[in-house]
Amino acid sequence: TEGMGDIESLRNKSKFCEELRELREQPTDPQAQQEIINSIEEVYFSNDSFDIVKYELEKLPPVLSLQVMEEYRDKLKQQQAAVSKKVADLILEKQPAYVKELERVTSLQTGLQLAAVICTNGRRHLNIAKEGFTQASLGLLANQRKRQLLIGLLKSLRTIKTLQRTDVRLSEMLEEEDYPGAIQLCLECQKAASTFKHYSCISELNSKLQDTLEQIEELLDVALSKICKNFDINHYTKVQQAYRLLGKTQTAMDQLHMHFTQAIHNTVFQVVLGYVELCAGNSDTKFQKLQYKDLCTHITSDSYIPCLADLCKALWEVMLSYYRTMEWHEKHDRDEGTVSSSDGNNVIGAEETNFDQTLRSRKRSDYNLNKVNAPILTNTTLNVIRLVGKYMQMMNILKPIAFDVIHFMSQLFDYYLYAVYTFFGRNDTFESTGLGLSSSRLRTTLNRIQESLIDLEVSNDTTGTLTAAEERKEKVPSPHLSHLVVLTSGNTLYGLAERVVATESLVFLAEQFEFLQSHLDAVMPAAKKPFLQQFYSQTVSTASELRKPIYWIVAAKAIDYEQMLLLMANVKWDVKEIMSQHNIYVDALLKEFEQFNRRLNEVSKRVRIPLPVSNILWEHCIRLANRTIVEGYANVKKCSNEGRALMQLDFQQFLMKLEKLTDIRPIPDKEFVETYIKAYYLTENDMERWIKEHREYSTKQLTNLVNVCLGSHINKKARQKLLAAIDDIDRPKR
């Protein structure tokens, strides 16, 4: 309705436009027309509204005649016509665009009428098509879609049927010892099963495939154990391919190490046991329960040589398999590191030490030792991890004893940490220097372990109270380092290889315990959870802190700091002119660092030195060297301004050469040396303030600084004042 109203309005406007055009086209005399317009009264041009009809009627004479009325009417018509024509001219002259737009609207009206007719016809045709074709076509499309869905379902069902039958083929492949093929087939089935996981029957199949994979791993472990006594290259190649498909090559190497350890132990035990039983001459089975070390004491002198010969023969078979295993890896794995072990493997535990003795003669470390990302492990670490795995299974089955199991696990870790510290980190000389090598938290942890777990009694005296005996029963003997581990040789950087293996394997074990925290917390009774939190916060987290005291011992011995102090004592520091050549003690110190760098590289050929360990070693050595330099400067009796400049020259030369040997930035304790040298130039008041602010220097170093300045820019009175300030600082330390 609204649209029709707009069209009607446009139509009226168009009609008005045509009338205007007709008026304009009528012939007129412009002068006569203007005279007619001028004859119109002024009242018609005013803005005030008035009644025109009333106005005209009032002008009529009282007596009307038809002729007068007609003449007056004709006059009004002429005036109206003149005004209308004048208006038409003005409109048409001043608004041509408006007229043109009206014409376009008229044309549009015609087009709209035609479109309305087309739409009407289209709707009629659409109704005919709907009734005749659409419903039938949609029915056909629905049936086709259902057919496609059924075809896809049929393919899925056929695939699922094939997957359900793969267990037969997997069993056949396992019987044929085709482990890589079985794993490949199993992984492909798992991948296919994940595609159809929306079917309820697939969940059971997934579980079955996972069980099959675990069964294959168990069979692989059995197959791997056979390598230790009878190496077969084809058999071992299949096993390694299988582990590679599983992504567990590192696990394979760890398991192989343990199997060799077990093979050595079982082989020598059975040989010695046979001779012991033969010598005993009876069927007493008590010998089978003895430890290997105790069993050897029953060998008689007559059977010693034959037993030793049979032991050598039996161990030769194991070593031959080990040698061939090494050859296989050297041939096939030159570009891939698959294990990281060490020559100092297992410095803790008797069985692991025997294994280490057996394998120590090999020419190079286990398979591609220096691979960057491989963890450093000992057999002890692996055995602890295996024990933890068994403990976890025990807790899942016997949840009421979960706390006891976790408590024993914590004791196992405590003993491991205490043993590593006792072997490689304890040094009363360095602890007494006040350098803070061990944090208070670490010292507290070690003291707690020693008091609660370690039996320090050296005698076997059974006297004492029953309570003391019960307490000792809960403790274990203090660990003892194998005599094969040498920590006193400078060529090996004082047992750095063994220190790295022991420390980093402990750090790795601590990381594994961190991963287990959530699992242990889940099985721990609520009332005992504070124990677990305390174990992690006070023990597990302190494992990495052992690095500082352990590697500090190496750094303290690797550089001859005492020799440097002797060389510095021979330098004349009260020179009168500025020197351009540094002193020889700088070159001697740099040679020490170069030698340390060479030895570190030699050790890294045997055992991979992780970057954090290398950084700690360099940091310790540099820090000790810089503190030794300050100590040397503090021994100076006389020093001039030029001598202080010589100190700066020496130290800058040392820094420049040192930065070429190490990537550590910034250089540790660099400011410690520079600040001490520059303090010589301070005035009395500035030095007093400086002394109170720099308590990192010893009393001797501060006192020497004041004494050296005496006579140059500090008088005796000022010296007494500064020494009193030093004494005030030192008093709380006493």
PDB file of N, CA and C in Angstrom, residues 366-440:
ATOM      1  N   ASP A 366      81.326 -46.866  26.431  1.00  0.00           N
ATOM      2  CA  ASP A 366      80.187 -47.521  25.785  1.00  0.00           C
ATOM      3  C   ASP A 366      79.636 -46.644  24.680  1.00  0.00           C
ATOM      4  N   TYR A 367      79.138 -47.310  23.704  1.00  0.00           N
ATOM      5  CA  TYR A 367      78.603 -46.807  22.455  1.00  0.00           C
ATOM      6  C   TYR A 367      78.394 -45.302  22.361  1.00  0.00           C
ATOM      7  N   ASN A 368      79.314 -44.689  21.630  1.00  0.00           N
ATOM      8  CA  ASN A 368      79.151 -43.270  21.291  1.00  0.00           C
ATOM      9  C   ASN A 368      78.853 -42.439  22.527  1.00  0.00           C
ATOM     10  N   LEU A 369      79.800 -42.458  23.455  1.00  0.00           N
ATOM     11  CA  LEU A 369      79.575 -41.927  24.801  1.00  0.00           C
ATOM     12  C   LEU A 369      79.263 -40.436  24.820  1.00  0.00           C
ATOM     13  N   ASN A 370      79.832 -39.714  23.879  1.00  0.00           N
ATOM     14  CA  ASN A 370      79.786 -38.253  23.980  1.00  0.00           C
ATOM     15  C   ASN A 370      78.589 -37.620  23.286  1.00  0.00           C
ATOM     16  N   LYS A 371      77.548 -38.384  23.025  1.00  0.00           N
ATOM     17  CA  LYS A 371      76.349 -37.774  22.455  1.00  0.00           C
ATOM     18  C   LYS A 371      75.777 -36.759  23.436  1.00  0.00           C
ATOM     19  N   VAL A 372      75.346 -35.640  22.893  1.00  0.00           N
ATOM     20  CA  VAL A 372      75.050 -34.484  23.735  1.00  0.00           C
ATOM     21  C   VAL A 372      73.826 -34.706  24.620  1.00  0.00           C
ATOM     22  N   ASN A 373      72.780 -35.315  24.096  1.00  0.00           N
ATOM     23  CA  ASN A 373      71.515 -35.330  24.825  1.00  0.00           C
ATOM     24  C   ASN A 373      71.280 -36.597  25.628  1.00  0.00           C
ATOM     25  N   ALA A 374      72.226 -37.528  25.616  1.00  0.00           N
ATOM     26  CA  ALA A 374      72.004 -38.778  26.344  1.00  0.00           C
ATOM     27  C   ALA A 374      72.274 -38.568  27.823  1.00  0.00           C
ATOM     28  N   PRO A 375      71.429 -39.126  28.694  1.00  0.00           N
ATOM     29  CA  PRO A 375      71.675 -38.981  30.132  1.00  0.00           C
ATOM     30  C   PRO A 375      72.867 -39.807  30.576  1.00  0.00           C
ATOM     31  N   ILE A 376      73.510 -39.378  31.645  1.00  0.00           N
ATOM     32  CA  ILE A 376      74.632 -40.107  32.230  1.00  0.00           C
ATOM     33  C   ILE A 376      74.092 -40.945  33.378  1.00  0.00           C
ATOM     34  N   LEU A 377      74.282 -42.258  33.280  1.00  0.00           N
ATOM     35  CA  LEU A 377      73.691 -43.162  34.261  1.00  0.00           C
ATOM     36  C   LEU A 377      74.708 -44.169  34.751  1.00  0.00           C
ATOM     37  N   THR A 378      74.524 -44.611  35.977  1.00  0.00           N
ATOM     38  CA  THR A 378      75.270 -45.752  36.499  1.00  0.00           C
ATOM     39  C   THR A 378      74.323 -46.935  36.602  1.00  0.00           C
ATOM     40  N   ASN A 379      74.910 -48.109  36.740  1.00  0.00           N
ATOM     41  CA  ASN A 379      74.069 -49.285  36.946  1.00  0.00           C
ATOM     42  C   ASN A 379      73.266 -49.160  38.227  1.00  0.00           C
ATOM     43  N   THR A 380      73.860 -48.530  39.226  1.00  0.00           N
ATOM     44  CA  THR A 380      73.138 -48.337  40.480  1.00  0.00           C
ATOM     45  C   THR A 380      71.881 -47.503  40.256  1.00  0.00           C
ATOM     46  N   THR A 381      71.999 -46.427  39.466  1.00  0.00           N
ATOM     47  CA  THR A 381      70.831 -45.602  39.170  1.00  0.00           C
ATOM     48  C   THR A 381      69.742 -46.420  38.498  1.00  0.00           C
ATOM     49  N   LEU A 382      70.131 -47.225  37.516  1.00  0.00           N
ATOM     50  CA  LEU A 382      69.149 -48.040  36.813  1.00  0.00           C
ATOM     51  C   LEU A 382      68.500 -49.047  37.750  1.00  0.00           C
ATOM     52  N   ASN A 383      69.291 -49.635  38.619  1.00  0.00           N
ATOM     53  CA  ASN A 383      68.726 -50.601  39.560  1.00  0.00           C
ATOM     54  C   ASN A 383      67.772 -49.925  40.538  1.00  0.00           C
ATOM     55  N   VAL A 384      68.124 -48.721  40.984  1.00  0.00           N
ATOM     56  CA  VAL A 384      67.218 -47.991  41.872  1.00  0.00           C
ATOM     57  C   VAL A 384      65.909 -47.678  41.155  1.00  0.00           C
ATOM     58  N   ILE A 385      66.012 -47.264  39.892  1.00  0.00           N
ATOM     59  CA  ILE A 385      64.794 -46.960  39.127  1.00  0.00           C
ATOM     60  C   ILE A 385      63.939 -48.217  38.972  1.00  0.00           C
ATOM     61  N   ARG A 386      64.578 -49.368  38.736  1.00  0.00           N
ATOM     62  CA  ARG A 386      63.823 -50.620  38.633  1.00  0.00           C
ATOM     63  C   ARG A 386      63.150 -50.957  39.962  1.00  0.00           C
ATOM     64  N   LEU A 387      63.870 -50.745  41.046  1.00  0.00           N
ATOM     65  CA  LEU A 387      63.276 -51.006  42.364  1.00  0.00           C
ATOM     66  C   LEU A 387      62.089 -50.082  42.614  1.00  0.00           C
ATOM     67  N   VAL A 388      62.234 -48.817  42.216  1.00  0.00           N
ATOM     68  CA  VAL A 388      61.127 -47.877  42.396  1.00  0.00           C
ATOM     69  C   VAL A 388      59.919 -48.330  41.595  1.00  0.00           C
ATOM     70  N   GLY A 389      60.163 -48.845  40.386  1.00  0.00           N
ATOM     71  CA  GLY A 389      59.064 -49.363  39.582  1.00  0.00           C
ATOM     72  C   GLY A 389      58.348 -50.517  40.279  1.00  0.00           C
ATOM     73  N   LYS A 390      59.123 -51.409  40.895  1.00  0.00           N
ATOM     74  CA  LYS A 390      58.518 -52.521  41.638  1.00  0.00           C
ATOM     75  C   LYS A 390      57.757 -52.010  42.855  1.00  0.00           C
ATOM     76  N   TYR A 391      58.332 -50.998  43.521  1.00  0.00           N
ATOM     77  CA  TYR A 391      57.644 -50.426  44.674  1.00  0.00           C
ATOM     78  C   TYR A 391      56.311 -49.786  44.257  1.00  0.00           C
ATOM     79  N   MET A 392      56.309 -49.121  43.106  1.00  0.00           N
ATOM     80  CA  MET A 392      55.071 -48.508  42.619  1.00  0.00           C
ATOM     81  C   MET A 392      54.002 -49.569  42.372  1.00  0.00           C
ATOM     82  N   GLN A 393      54.402 -50.691  41.770  1.00  0.00           N
ATOM     83  CA  GLN A 393      53.444 -51.777  41.555  1.00  0.00           C
ATOM     84  C   GLN A 393      52.935 -52.319  42.882  1.00  0.00           C
ATOM     85  N   MET A 394      53.826 -52.445  43.843  1.00  0.00           N
ATOM     86  CA  MET A 394      53.434 -52.954  45.157  1.00  0.00           C
ATOM     87  C   MET A 394      52.412 -52.016  45.810  1.00  0.00           C
ATOM     88  N   MET A 395      52.627 -50.707  45.692  1.00  0.00           N
ATOM     89  CA  MET A 395      51.701 -49.756  46.297  1.00  0.00           C
ATOM     90  C   MET A 395      50.330 -49.795  45.632  1.00  0.00           C
ATOM     91  N   ASN A 396      50.311 -50.015  44.315  1.00  0.00           N
ATOM     92  CA  ASN A 396      49.023 -50.099  43.625  1.00  0.00           C
ATOM     93  C   ASN A 396      48.224 -51.312  44.071  1.00  0.00           C
ATOM     94  N   ILE A 397      48.945 -52.382  44.403  1.00  0.00           N
ATOM     95  CA  ILE A 397      48.264 -53.610  44.816  1.00  0.00           C
ATOM     96  C   ILE A 397      47.950 -53.581  46.306  1.00  0.00           C
ATOM     97  N   LEU A 398      48.906 -53.135  47.107  1.00  0.00           N
ATOM     98  CA  LEU A 398      48.755 -53.127  48.567  1.00  0.00           C
ATOM     99  C   LEU A 398      48.737 -51.682  49.060  1.00  0.00           C
ATOM    100  N   LYS A 399      47.648 -51.000  48.844  1.00  0.00           N
ATOM    101  CA  LYS A 399      47.559 -49.592  49.189  1.00  0.00           C
ATOM    102  C   LYS A 399      47.675 -49.309  50.686  1.00  0.00           C
ATOM    103  N   PRO A 400      47.240 -50.220  51.562  1.00  0.00           N
ATOM    104  CA  PRO A 400      47.396 -49.918  53.001  1.00  0.00           C
ATOM    105  C   PRO A 400      48.842 -49.733  53.445  1.00  0.00           C
ATOM    106  N   ILE A 401      49.795 -50.320  52.716  1.00  0.00           N
ATOM    107  CA  ILE A 401      51.196 -50.171  53.130  1.00  0.00           C
ATOM    108  C   ILE A 401      51.929 -49.146  52.270  1.00  0.00           C
ATOM    109  N   ALA A 402      51.174 -48.292  51.585  1.00  0.00           N
ATOM    110  CA  ALA A 402      51.788 -47.320  50.665  1.00  0.00           C
ATOM    111  C   ALA A 402      52.771 -46.415  51.393  1.00  0.00           C
ATOM    112  N   PHE A 403      52.408 -45.967  52.587  1.00  0.00           N
ATOM    113  CA  PHE A 403      53.310 -45.069  53.310  1.00  0.00           C
ATOM    114  C   PHE A 403      54.633 -45.767  53.649  1.00  0.00           C
ATOM    115  N   ASP A 404      54.557 -47.011  54.111  1.00  0.00           N
ATOM    116  CA  ASP A 404      55.779 -47.741  54.445  1.00  0.00           C
ATOM    117  C   ASP A 404      56.674 -47.894  53.222  1.00  0.00           C
ATOM    118  N   VAL A 405      56.052 -48.190  52.081  1.00  0.00           N
ATOM    119  CA  VAL A 405      56.830 -48.368  50.849  1.00  0.00           C
ATOM    120  C   VAL A 405      57.513 -47.058  50.463  1.00  0.00           C
ATOM    121  N   ILE A 406      56.756 -45.955  50.515  1.00  0.00           N
ATOM    122  CA  ILE A 406      57.334 -44.651  50.160  1.00  0.00           C
ATOM    123  C   ILE A 406      58.437 -44.273  51.151  1.00  0.00           C
ATOM    124  N   HIS A 407      58.249 -44.623  52.414  1.00  0.00           N
ATOM    125  CA  HIS A 407      59.272 -44.342  53.416  1.00  0.00           C
ATOM    126  C   HIS A 407      60.573 -45.070  53.083  1.00  0.00           C
ATOM    127  N   PHE A 408      60.466 -46.335  52.677  1.00  0.00           N
ATOM    128  CA  PHE A 408      61.663 -47.095  52.319  1.00  0.00           C
ATOM    129  C   PHE A 408      62.284 -46.555  51.026  1.00  0.00           C
ATOM    130  N   MET A 409      61.441 -46.108  50.088  1.00  0.00           N
ATOM    131  CA  MET A 409      61.967 -45.483  48.866  1.00  0.00           C
ATOM    132  C   MET A 409      62.759 -44.232  49.213  1.00  0.00           C
ATOM    133  N   SER A 410      62.230 -43.444  50.136  1.00  0.00           N
ATOM    134  CA  SER A 410      62.937 -42.217  50.525  1.00  0.00           C
ATOM    135  C   SER A 410      64.267 -42.550  51.189  1.00  0.00           C
ATOM    136  N   GLN A 411      64.306 -43.626  51.979  1.00  0.00           N
ATOM    137  CA  GLN A 411      65.563 -44.035  52.607  1.00  0.00           C
ATOM    138  C   GLN A 411      66.576 -44.479  51.551  1.00  0.00           C
ATOM    139  N   LEU A 412      66.083 -45.159  50.515  1.00  0.00           N
ATOM    140  CA  LEU A 412      66.971 -45.590  49.436  1.00  0.00           C
ATOM    141  C   LEU A 412      67.598 -44.381  48.747  1.00  0.00           C
ATOM    142  N   PHE A 413      66.781 -43.372  48.474  1.00  0.00           N
ATOM    143  CA  PHE A 413      67.304 -42.150  47.850  1.00  0.00           C
ATOM    144  C   PHE A 413      68.243 -41.420  48.813  1.00  0.00           C
ATOM    145  N   ASP A 414      67.856 -41.371  50.088  1.00  0.00           N
ATOM    146  CA  ASP A 414      68.716 -40.718  51.090  1.00  0.00           C
ATOM    147  C   ASP A 414      70.103 -41.355  51.112  1.00  0.00           C
ATOM    148  N   TYR A 415      70.135 -42.674  51.118  1.00  0.00           N
ATOM    149  CA  TYR A 415      71.415 -43.386  51.199  1.00  0.00           C
ATOM    150  C   TYR A 415      72.258 -43.122  49.944  1.00  0.00           C
ATOM    151  N   TYR A 416      71.587 -43.094  48.795  1.00  0.00           N
ATOM    152  CA  TYR A 416      72.282 -42.810  47.535  1.00  0.00           C
ATOM    153  C   TYR A 416      72.910 -41.417  47.594  1.00  0.00           C
ATOM    154  N   LEU A 417      72.112 -40.421  47.993  1.00  0.00           N
ATOM    155  CA  LEU A 417      72.613 -39.042  48.066  1.00  0.00           C
ATOM    156  C   LEU A 417      73.765 -38.942  49.066  1.00  0.00           C
ATOM    157  N   TYR A 418      73.616 -39.578  50.224  1.00  0.00           N
ATOM    158  CA  TYR A 418      74.653 -39.525  51.257  1.00  0.00           C
ATOM    159  C   TYR A 418      75.939 -40.189  50.771  1.00  0.00           C
ATOM    160  N   ALA A 419      75.807 -41.303  50.025  1.00  0.00           N
ATOM    161  CA  ALA A 419      76.985 -42.000  49.523  1.00  0.00           C
ATOM    162  C   ALA A 419      77.748 -41.146  48.517  1.00  0.00           C
ATOM    163  N   VAL A 420      77.027 -40.503  47.594  1.00  0.00           N
ATOM    164  CA  VAL A 420      77.691 -39.658  46.589  1.00  0.00           C
ATOM    165  C   VAL A 420      78.419 -38.507  47.270  1.00  0.00           C
ATOM    166  N   TYR A 421      77.772 -37.887  48.252  1.00  0.00           N
ATOM    167  CA  TYR A 421      78.429 -36.783  48.963  1.00  0.00           C
ATOM    168  C   TYR A 421      79.644 -37.286  49.742  1.00  0.00           C
ATOM    169  N   THR A 422      79.500 -38.423  50.413  1.00  0.00           N
ATOM    170  CA  THR A 422      80.609 -38.956  51.210  1.00  0.00           C
ATOM    171  C   THR A 422      81.807 -39.294  50.335  1.00  0.00           C
ATOM    172  N   PHE A 423      81.556 -39.869  49.173  1.00  0.00           N
ATOM    173  CA  PHE A 423      82.649 -40.273  48.285  1.00  0.00           C
ATOM    174  C   PHE A 423      83.332 -39.082  47.622  1.00  0.00           C
ATOM    175  N   PHE A 424      82.535 -38.102  47.158  1.00  0.00           N
ATOM    176  CA  PHE A 424      83.084 -37.096  46.250  1.00  0.00           C
ATOM    177  C   PHE A 424      82.938 -35.650  46.726  1.00  0.00           C
ATOM    178  N   GLY A 425      82.128 -35.390  47.732  1.00  0.00           N
ATOM    179  CA  GLY A 425      81.878 -33.997  48.089  1.00  0.00           C
ATOM    180  C   GLY A 425      82.368 -33.582  49.453  1.00  0.00           C
ATOM    181  N   ARG A 426      82.717 -34.531  50.315  1.00  0.00           N
ATOM    182  CA  ARG A 426      83.125 -34.174  51.670  1.00  0.00           C
ATOM    183  C   ARG A 426      84.592 -33.772  51.692  1.00  0.00           C
ATOM    184  N   ASN A 427      84.850 -32.587  52.165  1.00  0.00           N
ATOM    185  CA  ASN A 427      86.225 -32.116  52.307  1.00  0.00           C
ATOM    186  C   ASN A 427      86.242 -31.058  53.395  1.00  0.00           C
ATOM    187  N   ASP A 428      86.703 -31.460  54.560  1.00  0.00           N
ATOM    188  CA  ASP A 428      86.675 -30.553  55.710  1.00  0.00           C
ATOM    189  C   ASP A 428      87.522 -29.308  55.499  1.00  0.00           C
ATOM    190  N   THR A 429      88.571 -29.424  54.669  1.00  0.00           N
ATOM    191  CA  THR A 429      89.454 -28.269  54.427  1.00  0.00           C
ATOM    192  C   THR A 429      88.697 -27.137  53.764  1.00  0.00           C
ATOM    193  N   PHE A 430      87.925 -27.475  52.734  1.00  0.00           N
ATOM    194  CA  PHE A 430      87.201 -26.443  52.000  1.00  0.00           C
ATOM    195  C   PHE A 430      85.970 -25.976  52.758  1.00  0.00           C
ATOM    196  N   GLU A 431      85.356 -26.885  53.520  1.00  0.00           N
ATOM    197  CA  GLU A 431      84.188 -26.470  54.297  1.00  0.00           C
ATOM    198  C   GLU A 431      84.560 -25.444  55.355  1.00  0.00           C
ATOM    199  N   SER A 432      85.806 -25.536  55.862  1.00  0.00           N
ATOM    200  CA  SER A 432      86.234 -24.627  56.926  1.00  0.00           C
ATOM    201  C   SER A 432      86.664 -23.269  56.408  1.00  0.00           C
ATOM    202  N   THR A 433      86.706 -23.091  55.073  1.00  0.00           N
ATOM    203  CA  THR A 433      87.138 -21.802  54.519  1.00  0.00           C
ATOM    204  C   THR A 433      86.043 -20.751  54.571  1.00  0.00           C
ATOM    205  N   GLY A 434      84.818 -21.203  54.856  1.00  0.00           N
ATOM    206  CA  GLY A 434      83.720 -20.238  54.919  1.00  0.00           C
ATOM    207  C   GLY A 434      83.247 -19.769  53.567  1.00  0.00           C
ATOM    208  N   LEU A 435      83.521 -20.550  52.516  1.00  0.00           N
ATOM    209  CA  LEU A 435      83.130 -20.151  51.169  1.00  0.00           C
ATOM    210  C   LEU A 435      81.683 -20.502  50.862  1.00  0.00           C
ATOM    211  N   GLY A 436      81.015 -21.187  51.785  1.00  0.00           N
ATOM    212  CA  GLY A 436      79.609 -21.511  51.566  1.00  0.00           C
ATOM    213  C   GLY A 436      79.395 -22.501  50.449  1.00  0.00           C
ATOM    214  N   LEU A 437      80.266 -23.521  50.381  1.00  0.00           N
ATOM    215  CA  LEU A 437      80.147 -24.496  49.295  1.00  0.00           C
ATOM    216  C   LEU A 437      78.869 -25.307  49.409  1.00  0.00           C
ATOM    217  N   SER A 438      78.469 -25.653  50.623  1.00  0.00           N
ATOM    218  CA  SER A 438      77.235 -26.399  50.846  1.00  0.00           C
ATOM    219  C   SER A 438      76.213 -25.465  51.473  1.00  0.00           C
ATOM    220  N   SER A 439      75.025 -25.462  50.901  1.00  0.00           N
ATOM    221  CA  SER A 439      73.974 -24.619  51.463  1.00  0.00           C
ATOM    222  C   SER A 439      73.539 -25.167  52.813  1.00  0.00           C
ATOM    223  N   SER A 440      72.926 -24.306  53.601  1.00  0.00           N
ATOM    224  CA  SER A 440      72.459 -24.743  54.925  1.00  0.00           C
ATOM    225  C   SER A 440      71.423 -25.846  54.790  1.00  0.00           C
TER     226      SER A 440
END
